[in-house]
Amino acid sequence: MAIKETRHRLKILKQLLGSGELSTQDELVYELKKRDFEITQSTISRDLRKLGAIKAIDPMGRTIYKLSEETKEVLPVTQQGFQGLIIKISHNGSLIVIHTSPGSASLVARQLDILKKDLILGTIAGDDTVFVAPVNVKKIEAVMKSIIKEFNLSR
């Protein structure tokens, strides 16, 4: 019975994410509770990971949850949209660290993965921090400057 309920919950969650109107896990919990699911924020967090959902910016500039395969429709995002999401960028000689507003790291990492494939080996996103591994650590300063320019940031 629990597996069936989980599948049903994930199906409903996909539908909610498809609406493109929900921006917090609390909103998702509320919507699922309205549909008679007993659910917590931690369960929503696990479900979002399981579904591959990420934060994205909609055409109005709002951050929303979307399924990862839908993000290509949302990107590219305006530079102004990212200026409000990225708080600080720095490096330690081997990794670039980008601090973002809470819940925005996956969006920033996804944009970097798409735009900077030639300069970046990969990204790891938490809730509000992105680790960026450059292809060549000897060029880390140039990679960081490229990111700053791409997102129209001031250091």
CSV table of N, CA and C in Angstrom, one decimal, residues 6-146:
chain,number,residue,atom,x,y,z
A,6,THR,N,3.1,6.2,-2.5
A,6,THR,CA,4.2,7.0,-2.9
A,6,THR,C,4.2,7.3,-4.4
A,7,ARG,N,3.9,6.3,-5.2
A,7,ARG,CA,3.7,6.5,-6.7
A,7,ARG,C,2.7,7.6,-7.0
A,8,HIS,N,1.5,7.5,-6.3
A,8,HIS,CA,0.5,8.4,-6.5
A,8,HIS,C,0.9,9.8,-6.1
A,9,ARG,N,1.6,9.9,-4.9
A,9,ARG,CA,2.1,11.2,-4.5
A,9,ARG,C,3.0,11.8,-5.5
A,10,LEU,N,4.0,11.0,-6.0
A,10,LEU,CA,4.9,11.5,-7.0
A,10,LEU,C,4.2,12.0,-8.3
A,11,LYS,N,3.2,11.3,-8.6
A,11,LYS,CA,2.4,11.6,-9.8
A,11,LYS,C,1.8,13.0,-9.6
A,12,ILE,N,1.2,13.2,-8.5
A,12,ILE,CA,0.5,14.5,-8.2
A,12,ILE,C,1.6,15.6,-8.1
A,13,LEU,N,2.7,15.3,-7.4
A,13,LEU,CA,3.8,16.3,-7.3
A,13,LEU,C,4.3,16.7,-8.7
A,14,LYS,N,4.4,15.8,-9.6
A,14,LYS,CA,4.8,16.1,-11.0
A,14,LYS,C,3.8,17.1,-11.6
A,15,GLN,N,2.6,16.8,-11.4
A,15,GLN,CA,1.5,17.7,-11.9
A,15,GLN,C,1.6,19.1,-11.3
A,16,LEU,N,1.9,19.2,-10.0
A,16,LEU,CA,2.0,20.5,-9.3
A,16,LEU,C,3.3,21.2,-9.9
A,17,LEU,N,4.4,20.5,-10.1
A,17,LEU,CA,5.6,21.1,-10.6
A,17,LEU,C,5.3,21.6,-12.0
A,18,GLY,N,4.5,20.9,-12.8
A,18,GLY,CA,4.2,21.3,-14.1
A,18,GLY,C,3.4,22.6,-14.2
A,19,SER,N,2.7,23.0,-13.1
A,19,SER,CA,2.0,24.2,-13.1
A,19,SER,C,2.9,25.4,-13.2
A,20,GLY,N,4.1,25.3,-12.7
A,20,GLY,CA,5.1,26.4,-12.8
A,20,GLY,C,4.7,27.5,-11.9
A,21,GLU,N,4.0,27.3,-10.8
A,21,GLU,CA,3.6,28.3,-9.9
A,21,GLU,C,4.1,28.2,-8.5
A,22,LEU,N,4.7,27.1,-8.1
A,22,LEU,CA,5.1,26.8,-6.8
A,22,LEU,C,6.6,27.1,-6.6
A,23,SER,N,6.9,27.9,-5.6
A,23,SER,CA,8.3,28.3,-5.4
A,23,SER,C,9.0,27.9,-4.1
A,24,THR,N,8.2,27.3,-3.2
A,24,THR,CA,8.8,26.8,-1.9
A,24,THR,C,8.3,25.4,-1.6
A,25,GLN,N,9.1,24.7,-0.8
A,25,GLN,CA,8.7,23.4,-0.4
A,25,GLN,C,7.4,23.5,0.5
A,26,ASP,N,7.3,24.5,1.3
A,26,ASP,CA,6.1,24.7,2.1
A,26,ASP,C,4.8,24.8,1.2
A,27,GLU,N,4.9,25.5,0.1
A,27,GLU,CA,3.8,25.6,-0.8
A,27,GLU,C,3.4,24.2,-1.3
A,28,LEU,N,4.5,23.4,-1.6
A,28,LEU,CA,4.2,22.0,-2.1
A,28,LEU,C,3.6,21.1,-1.1
A,29,VAL,N,4.0,21.3,0.2
A,29,VAL,CA,3.4,20.5,1.3
A,29,VAL,C,2.0,20.9,1.4
A,30,TYR,N,1.7,22.2,1.4
A,30,TYR,CA,0.3,22.7,1.5
A,30,TYR,C,-0.6,22.1,0.4
A,31,GLU,N,-0.1,22.2,-0.8
A,31,GLU,CA,-0.9,21.7,-1.9
A,31,GLU,C,-1.2,20.2,-1.8
A,32,LEU,N,-0.2,19.4,-1.4
A,32,LEU,CA,-0.4,18.0,-1.2
A,32,LEU,C,-1.3,17.7,-0.1
A,33,LYS,N,-1.2,18.4,1.0
A,33,LYS,CA,-2.1,18.2,2.2
A,33,LYS,C,-3.5,18.5,1.8
A,34,LYS,N,-3.7,19.5,0.9
A,34,LYS,CA,-5.1,19.8,0.4
A,34,LYS,C,-5.7,18.6,-0.4
A,35,ARG,N,-4.7,17.8,-0.9
A,35,ARG,CA,-5.2,16.6,-1.6
A,35,ARG,C,-5.1,15.3,-0.8
A,36,ASP,N,-5.2,15.5,0.6
A,36,ASP,CA,-5.2,14.5,1.6
A,36,ASP,C,-4.0,13.6,1.7
A,37,PHE,N,-2.8,14.2,1.4
A,37,PHE,CA,-1.6,13.5,1.7
A,37,PHE,C,-1.0,13.9,3.0
A,38,GLU,N,-0.6,13.0,3.8
A,38,GLU,CA,0.1,13.3,5.1
A,38,GLU,C,1.6,13.4,4.7
A,39,ILE,N,2.1,14.6,4.7
A,39,ILE,CA,3.5,14.8,4.2
A,39,ILE,C,4.2,15.8,5.0
A,40,THR,N,5.5,15.7,5.0
A,40,THR,CA,6.4,16.7,5.7
A,40,THR,C,7.3,17.3,4.7
A,41,GLN,N,7.9,18.4,5.1
A,41,GLN,CA,8.9,19.1,4.3
A,41,GLN,C,10.0,18.2,3.9
A,42,SER,N,10.5,17.3,4.8
A,42,SER,CA,11.6,16.4,4.5
A,42,SER,C,11.3,15.4,3.5
A,43,THR,N,10.0,14.9,3.5
A,43,THR,CA,9.5,14.0,2.4
A,43,THR,C,9.5,14.7,1.1
A,44,ILE,N,9.0,16.0,1.1
A,44,ILE,CA,9.0,16.7,-0.2
A,44,ILE,C,10.4,16.9,-0.7
A,45,SER,N,11.4,17.2,0.2
A,45,SER,CA,12.7,17.4,-0.2
A,45,SER,C,13.3,16.1,-0.9
A,46,ARG,N,13.0,14.9,-0.3
A,46,ARG,CA,13.4,13.7,-0.9
A,46,ARG,C,12.7,13.4,-2.2
A,47,ASP,N,11.4,13.7,-2.3
A,47,ASP,CA,10.7,13.5,-3.5
A,47,ASP,C,11.2,14.4,-4.6
A,48,LEU,N,11.5,15.7,-4.3
A,48,LEU,CA,12.0,16.6,-5.3
A,48,LEU,C,13.4,16.1,-5.9
A,49,ARG,N,14.2,15.5,-5.0
A,49,ARG,CA,15.5,15.0,-5.5
A,49,ARG,C,15.2,13.8,-6.4
A,50,LYS,N,14.3,12.9,-5.9
A,50,LYS,CA,14.0,11.7,-6.7
A,50,LYS,C,13.4,12.1,-8.1
A,51,LEU,N,12.7,13.1,-8.2
A,51,LEU,CA,12.1,13.5,-9.5
A,51,LEU,C,13.1,14.4,-10.3
A,52,GLY,N,14.2,14.8,-9.7
A,52,GLY,CA,15.1,15.6,-10.4
A,52,GLY,C,14.7,17.1,-10.6
A,53,ALA,N,13.8,17.5,-9.7
A,53,ALA,CA,13.3,18.9,-9.7
A,53,ALA,C,14.4,19.8,-9.3
A,54,ILE,N,14.4,21.0,-9.9
A,54,ILE,CA,15.3,22.0,-9.6
A,54,ILE,C,14.6,23.4,-9.5
A,55,LYS,N,15.3,24.4,-8.9
A,55,LYS,CA,14.8,25.7,-8.9
A,55,LYS,C,15.1,26.3,-10.3
A,56,ALA,N,14.1,27.1,-10.9
A,56,ALA,CA,14.3,27.7,-12.1
A,56,ALA,C,13.7,29.1,-12.0
A,57,ILE,N,14.0,29.9,-13.0
A,57,ILE,CA,13.4,31.2,-13.1
A,57,ILE,C,12.4,31.3,-14.2
A,58,ASP,N,11.2,31.6,-13.9
A,58,ASP,CA,10.2,31.7,-15.0
A,58,ASP,C,10.3,33.0,-15.8
A,59,PRO,N,9.5,33.1,-16.8
A,59,PRO,CA,9.6,34.3,-17.7
A,59,PRO,C,9.4,35.6,-16.9
A,60,MET,N,8.7,35.6,-15.8
A,60,MET,CA,8.4,36.7,-15.0
A,60,MET,C,9.5,37.1,-14.0
A,61,GLY,N,10.5,36.2,-13.9
A,61,GLY,CA,11.7,36.4,-13.0
A,61,GLY,C,11.5,35.8,-11.7
A,62,ARG,N,10.4,35.0,-11.4
A,62,ARG,CA,10.2,34.4,-10.1
A,62,ARG,C,10.9,33.1,-10.1
A,63,THR,N,11.5,32.7,-8.9
A,63,THR,CA,12.0,31.3,-8.8
A,63,THR,C,10.9,30.3,-8.5
A,64,ILE,N,11.0,29.2,-9.3
A,64,ILE,CA,9.9,28.2,-9.1
A,64,ILE,C,10.6,26.8,-9.2
A,65,TYR,N,9.9,25.8,-8.7
A,65,TYR,CA,10.3,24.5,-8.9
A,65,TYR,C,9.9,24.0,-10.2
A,66,LYS,N,10.8,23.3,-10.9
A,66,LYS,CA,10.5,22.7,-12.2
A,66,LYS,C,11.1,21.3,-12.3
A,67,LEU,N,10.6,20.4,-13.1
A,67,LEU,CA,11.3,19.2,-13.4
A,67,LEU,C,12.5,19.5,-14.3
A,68,SER,N,13.6,18.8,-14.1
A,68,SER,CA,14.8,19.1,-14.8
A,68,SER,C,14.7,19.1,-16.3
A,69,GLU,N,13.9,18.2,-16.9
A,69,GLU,CA,13.7,18.1,-18.3
A,69,GLU,C,12.9,19.4,-18.8
A,70,GLU,N,12.3,20.1,-18.0
A,70,GLU,CA,11.5,21.3,-18.4
A,70,GLU,C,12.4,22.5,-18.4
A,71,THR,N,13.6,22.5,-17.8
A,71,THR,CA,14.4,23.7,-17.6
A,71,THR,C,14.9,24.3,-18.9
A,72,LYS,N,15.0,23.5,-19.9
A,72,LYS,CA,15.5,24.0,-21.2
A,72,LYS,C,14.5,25.1,-21.7
A,73,GLU,N,13.2,24.9,-21.4
A,73,GLU,CA,12.2,25.9,-21.8
A,73,GLU,C,12.4,27.2,-21.0
A,74,VAL,N,12.9,27.1,-19.8
A,74,VAL,CA,13.0,28.3,-18.9
A,74,VAL,C,14.3,29.0,-19.2
A,75,LEU,N,15.4,28.3,-19.5
A,75,LEU,CA,16.6,28.9,-19.8
A,75,LEU,C,16.6,29.4,-21.3
A,76,PRO,N,17.4,30.4,-21.7
A,76,PRO,CA,18.3,31.1,-20.9
A,76,PRO,C,17.5,32.2,-20.0
A,77,VAL,N,18.2,32.5,-18.9
A,77,VAL,CA,17.6,33.4,-18.0
A,77,VAL,C,18.3,34.8,-18.2
A,78,THR,N,17.6,35.9,-17.8
A,78,THR,CA,18.2,37.2,-18.0
A,78,THR,C,19.3,37.3,-17.0
A,79,GLN,N,20.3,38.1,-17.3
A,79,GLN,CA,21.4,38.4,-16.4
A,79,GLN,C,20.9,39.0,-15.1
A,80,GLN,N,19.9,39.9,-15.2
A,80,GLN,CA,19.3,40.5,-14.0
A,80,GLN,C,18.7,39.5,-13.1
A,81,GLY,N,18.2,38.4,-13.6
A,81,GLY,CA,17.6,37.4,-12.7
A,81,GLY,C,18.7,36.8,-11.9
A,82,PHE,N,19.9,36.6,-12.4
A,82,PHE,CA,20.9,35.9,-11.6
A,82,PHE,C,21.6,36.9,-10.7
A,83,GLN,N,21.6,38.2,-11.0
A,83,GLN,CA,22.2,39.1,-10.1
A,83,GLN,C,21.6,39.1,-8.7
A,84,GLY,N,20.3,38.8,-8.6
A,84,GLY,CA,19.6,38.7,-7.3
A,84,GLY,C,19.8,37.4,-6.6
A,85,LEU,N,20.3,36.4,-7.4
A,85,LEU,CA,20.5,35.0,-6.8
A,85,LEU,C,21.9,34.8,-6.3
A,86,ILE,N,22.9,35.4,-7.0
A,86,ILE,CA,24.3,35.1,-6.6
A,86,ILE,C,24.7,36.2,-5.6
A,87,ILE,N,25.2,35.7,-4.4
A,87,ILE,CA,25.6,36.7,-3.4
A,87,ILE,C,27.1,36.9,-3.4
A,88,LYS,N,27.9,35.9,-3.6
A,88,LYS,CA,29.3,36.0,-3.6
A,88,LYS,C,30.0,34.9,-4.4
A,89,ILE,N,31.1,35.3,-5.0
A,89,ILE,CA,31.9,34.3,-5.8
A,89,ILE,C,33.4,34.5,-5.4
A,90,SER,N,34.0,33.3,-5.2
A,90,SER,CA,35.5,33.3,-4.8
A,90,SER,C,36.1,32.0,-5.2
A,91,HIS,N,37.4,31.9,-5.0
A,91,HIS,CA,38.1,30.6,-5.3
A,91,HIS,C,39.2,30.4,-4.3
A,92,ASN,N,39.7,29.2,-4.2
A,92,ASN,CA,40.8,28.8,-3.3
A,92,ASN,C,42.0,28.3,-4.1
A,93,GLY,N,42.0,28.4,-5.4
A,93,GLY,CA,43.1,27.9,-6.2
A,93,GLY,C,42.8,26.6,-6.9
A,94,SER,N,41.8,25.9,-6.4
A,94,SER,CA,41.4,24.6,-7.1
A,94,SER,C,39.9,24.6,-7.4
A,95,LEU,N,39.1,25.2,-6.6
A,95,LEU,CA,37.6,25.3,-6.8
A,95,LEU,C,37.1,26.7,-6.7
A,96,ILE,N,36.1,27.0,-7.5
A,96,ILE,CA,35.4,28.2,-7.4
A,96,ILE,C,34.1,28.0,-6.6
A,97,VAL,N,33.9,28.9,-5.6
A,97,VAL,CA,32.7,28.7,-4.7
A,97,VAL,C,31.8,29.9,-5.0
A,98,ILE,N,30.5,29.6,-5.3
A,98,ILE,CA,29.5,30.6,-5.5
A,98,ILE,C,28.4,30.4,-4.4
A,99,HIS,N,28.2,31.5,-3.7
A,99,HIS,CA,27.2,31.5,-2.6
A,99,HIS,C,26.0,32.2,-3.3
A,100,THR,N,24.8,31.5,-3.1
A,100,THR,CA,23.6,32.0,-3.7
A,100,THR,C,22.5,32.2,-2.6
A,101,SER,N,21.4,32.8,-3.0
A,101,SER,CA,20.3,32.9,-2.0
A,101,SER,C,19.8,31.5,-1.8
A,102,PRO,N,19.2,31.2,-0.7
A,102,PRO,CA,18.7,29.8,-0.4
A,102,PRO,C,17.8,29.3,-1.5
A,103,GLY,N,18.1,28.0,-1.8
A,103,GLY,CA,17.3,27.3,-2.8
A,103,GLY,C,17.7,27.6,-4.3
A,104,SER,N,18.7,28.4,-4.5
A,104,SER,CA,19.0,28.8,-5.9
A,104,SER,C,20.3,28.2,-6.4
A,105,ALA,N,21.0,27.4,-5.6
A,105,ALA,CA,22.3,26.9,-6.1
A,105,ALA,C,22.1,26.0,-7.3
A,106,SER,N,21.1,25.1,-7.3
A,106,SER,CA,20.9,24.2,-8.4
A,106,SER,C,20.6,24.9,-9.8
A,107,LEU,N,19.9,26.0,-9.7
A,107,LEU,CA,19.6,26.8,-10.9
A,107,LEU,C,20.9,27.4,-11.4
A,108,VAL,N,21.7,28.0,-10.6
A,108,VAL,CA,23.0,28.6,-11.0
A,108,VAL,C,23.9,27.5,-11.6
A,109,ALA,N,24.0,26.4,-10.9
A,109,ALA,CA,24.9,25.3,-11.4
A,109,ALA,C,24.4,24.8,-12.7
A,110,ARG,N,23.1,24.6,-12.9
A,110,ARG,CA,22.6,24.2,-14.2
A,110,ARG,C,22.9,25.2,-15.3
A,111,GLN,N,22.8,26.4,-15.0
A,111,GLN,CA,23.1,27.5,-16.0
A,111,GLN,C,24.6,27.4,-16.4
A,112,LEU,N,25.5,27.2,-15.4
A,112,LEU,CA,26.9,27.1,-15.7
A,112,LEU,C,27.2,25.8,-16.5
A,113,ASP,N,26.6,24.7,-16.1
A,113,ASP,CA,26.8,23.5,-16.9
A,113,ASP,C,26.4,23.6,-18.4
A,114,ILE,N,25.4,24.4,-18.6
A,114,ILE,CA,25.0,24.7,-20.0
A,114,ILE,C,25.9,25.6,-20.7
A,115,LEU,N,26.2,26.7,-20.1
A,115,LEU,CA,26.9,27.8,-20.8
A,115,LEU,C,28.5,27.7,-20.8
A,116,LYS,N,29.0,27.0,-19.8
A,116,LYS,CA,30.5,27.0,-19.7
A,116,LYS,C,31.1,25.6,-19.8
A,117,LYS,N,30.6,24.8,-20.7
A,117,LYS,CA,31.1,23.4,-20.9
A,117,LYS,C,32.5,23.3,-21.2
A,118,ASP,N,33.0,24.3,-21.9
A,118,ASP,CA,34.4,24.3,-22.3
A,118,ASP,C,35.4,24.7,-21.2
A,119,LEU,N,34.9,25.4,-20.2
A,119,LEU,CA,35.7,25.9,-19.1
A,119,LEU,C,35.6,25.1,-17.8
A,120,ILE,N,34.4,24.4,-17.7
A,120,ILE,CA,34.1,23.8,-16.4
A,120,ILE,C,34.0,22.3,-16.5
A,121,LEU,N,34.7,21.6,-15.6
A,121,LEU,CA,34.7,20.2,-15.6
A,121,LEU,C,33.3,19.7,-15.0
A,122,GLY,N,32.8,20.4,-14.0
A,122,GLY,CA,31.6,20.0,-13.4
A,122,GLY,C,31.2,21.0,-12.2
A,123,THR,N,30.0,20.8,-11.8
A,123,THR,CA,29.5,21.6,-10.7
A,123,THR,C,28.8,20.7,-9.7
A,124,ILE,N,28.8,21.1,-8.4
A,124,ILE,CA,28.1,20.5,-7.3
A,124,ILE,C,27.3,21.5,-6.6
A,125,ALA,N,26.0,21.3,-6.5
A,125,ALA,CA,25.1,22.3,-5.9
A,125,ALA,C,24.5,21.8,-4.7
A,126,GLY,N,24.5,22.6,-3.6
A,126,GLY,CA,23.8,22.3,-2.4
A,126,GLY,C,22.5,23.2,-2.4
A,127,ASP,N,22.1,23.7,-1.3
A,127,ASP,CA,21.0,24.6,-1.2
A,127,ASP,C,21.3,26.0,-1.6
A,128,ASP,N,22.5,26.5,-1.1
A,128,ASP,CA,22.9,27.9,-1.3
A,128,ASP,C,24.3,28.1,-1.7
A,129,THR,N,25.0,27.0,-2.1
A,129,THR,CA,26.4,27.0,-2.5
A,129,THR,C,26.6,26.1,-3.7
A,130,VAL,N,27.5,26.6,-4.6
A,130,VAL,CA,27.8,25.8,-5.8
A,130,VAL,C,29.4,25.7,-5.8
A,131,PHE,N,29.9,24.5,-5.9
A,131,PHE,CA,31.3,24.2,-6.1
A,131,PHE,C,31.5,24.1,-7.6
A,132,VAL,N,32.4,24.8,-8.2
A,132,VAL,CA,32.7,24.7,-9.6
A,132,VAL,C,34.1,24.2,-9.8
A,133,ALA,N,34.3,23.1,-10.5
A,133,ALA,CA,35.6,22.6,-10.8
A,133,ALA,C,36.0,23.0,-12.2
A,134,PRO,N,37.0,23.8,-12.3
A,134,PRO,CA,37.4,24.2,-13.7
A,134,PRO,C,38.2,23.1,-14.4
A,135,VAL,N,38.1,23.1,-15.7
A,135,VAL,CA,38.9,22.1,-16.5
A,135,VAL,C,40.4,22.2,-16.2
A,136,ASN,N,40.9,23.4,-16.0
A,136,ASN,CA,42.3,23.6,-15.8
A,136,ASN,C,42.4,24.6,-14.6
A,137,VAL,N,43.0,24.1,-13.5
A,137,VAL,CA,43.1,24.9,-12.3
A,137,VAL,C,44.1,26.1,-12.5
A,138,LYS,N,45.0,26.0,-13.5
A,138,LYS,CA,45.9,27.1,-13.7
A,138,LYS,C,45.2,28.3,-14.3
A,139,LYS,N,44.0,28.0,-14.9
A,139,LYS,CA,43.2,29.1,-15.5
A,139,LYS,C,42.0,29.5,-14.6
A,140,ILE,N,42.0,29.2,-13.3
A,140,ILE,CA,40.9,29.4,-12.4
A,140,ILE,C,40.4,30.8,-12.4
A,141,GLU,N,41.4,31.7,-12.4
A,141,GLU,CA,41.0,33.2,-12.3
A,141,GLU,C,40.3,33.6,-13.6
A,142,ALA,N,40.7,33.1,-14.7
A,142,ALA,CA,40.0,33.4,-16.0
A,142,ALA,C,38.6,32.8,-16.0
A,143,VAL,N,38.5,31.6,-15.5
A,143,VAL,CA,37.2,30.9,-15.4
A,143,VAL,C,36.2,31.8,-14.5
A,144,MET,N,36.8,32.2,-13.4
A,144,MET,CA,35.9,33.0,-12.5
A,144,MET,C,35.5,34.3,-13.1
A,145,LYS,N,36.5,34.9,-13.8
A,145,LYS,CA,36.1,36.2,-14.5
A,145,LYS,C,35.1,36.0,-15.6
A,146,SER,N,35.1,34.8,-16.2
A,146,SER,CA,34.1,34.5,-17.2
A,146,SER,C,32.8,34.3,-16.6
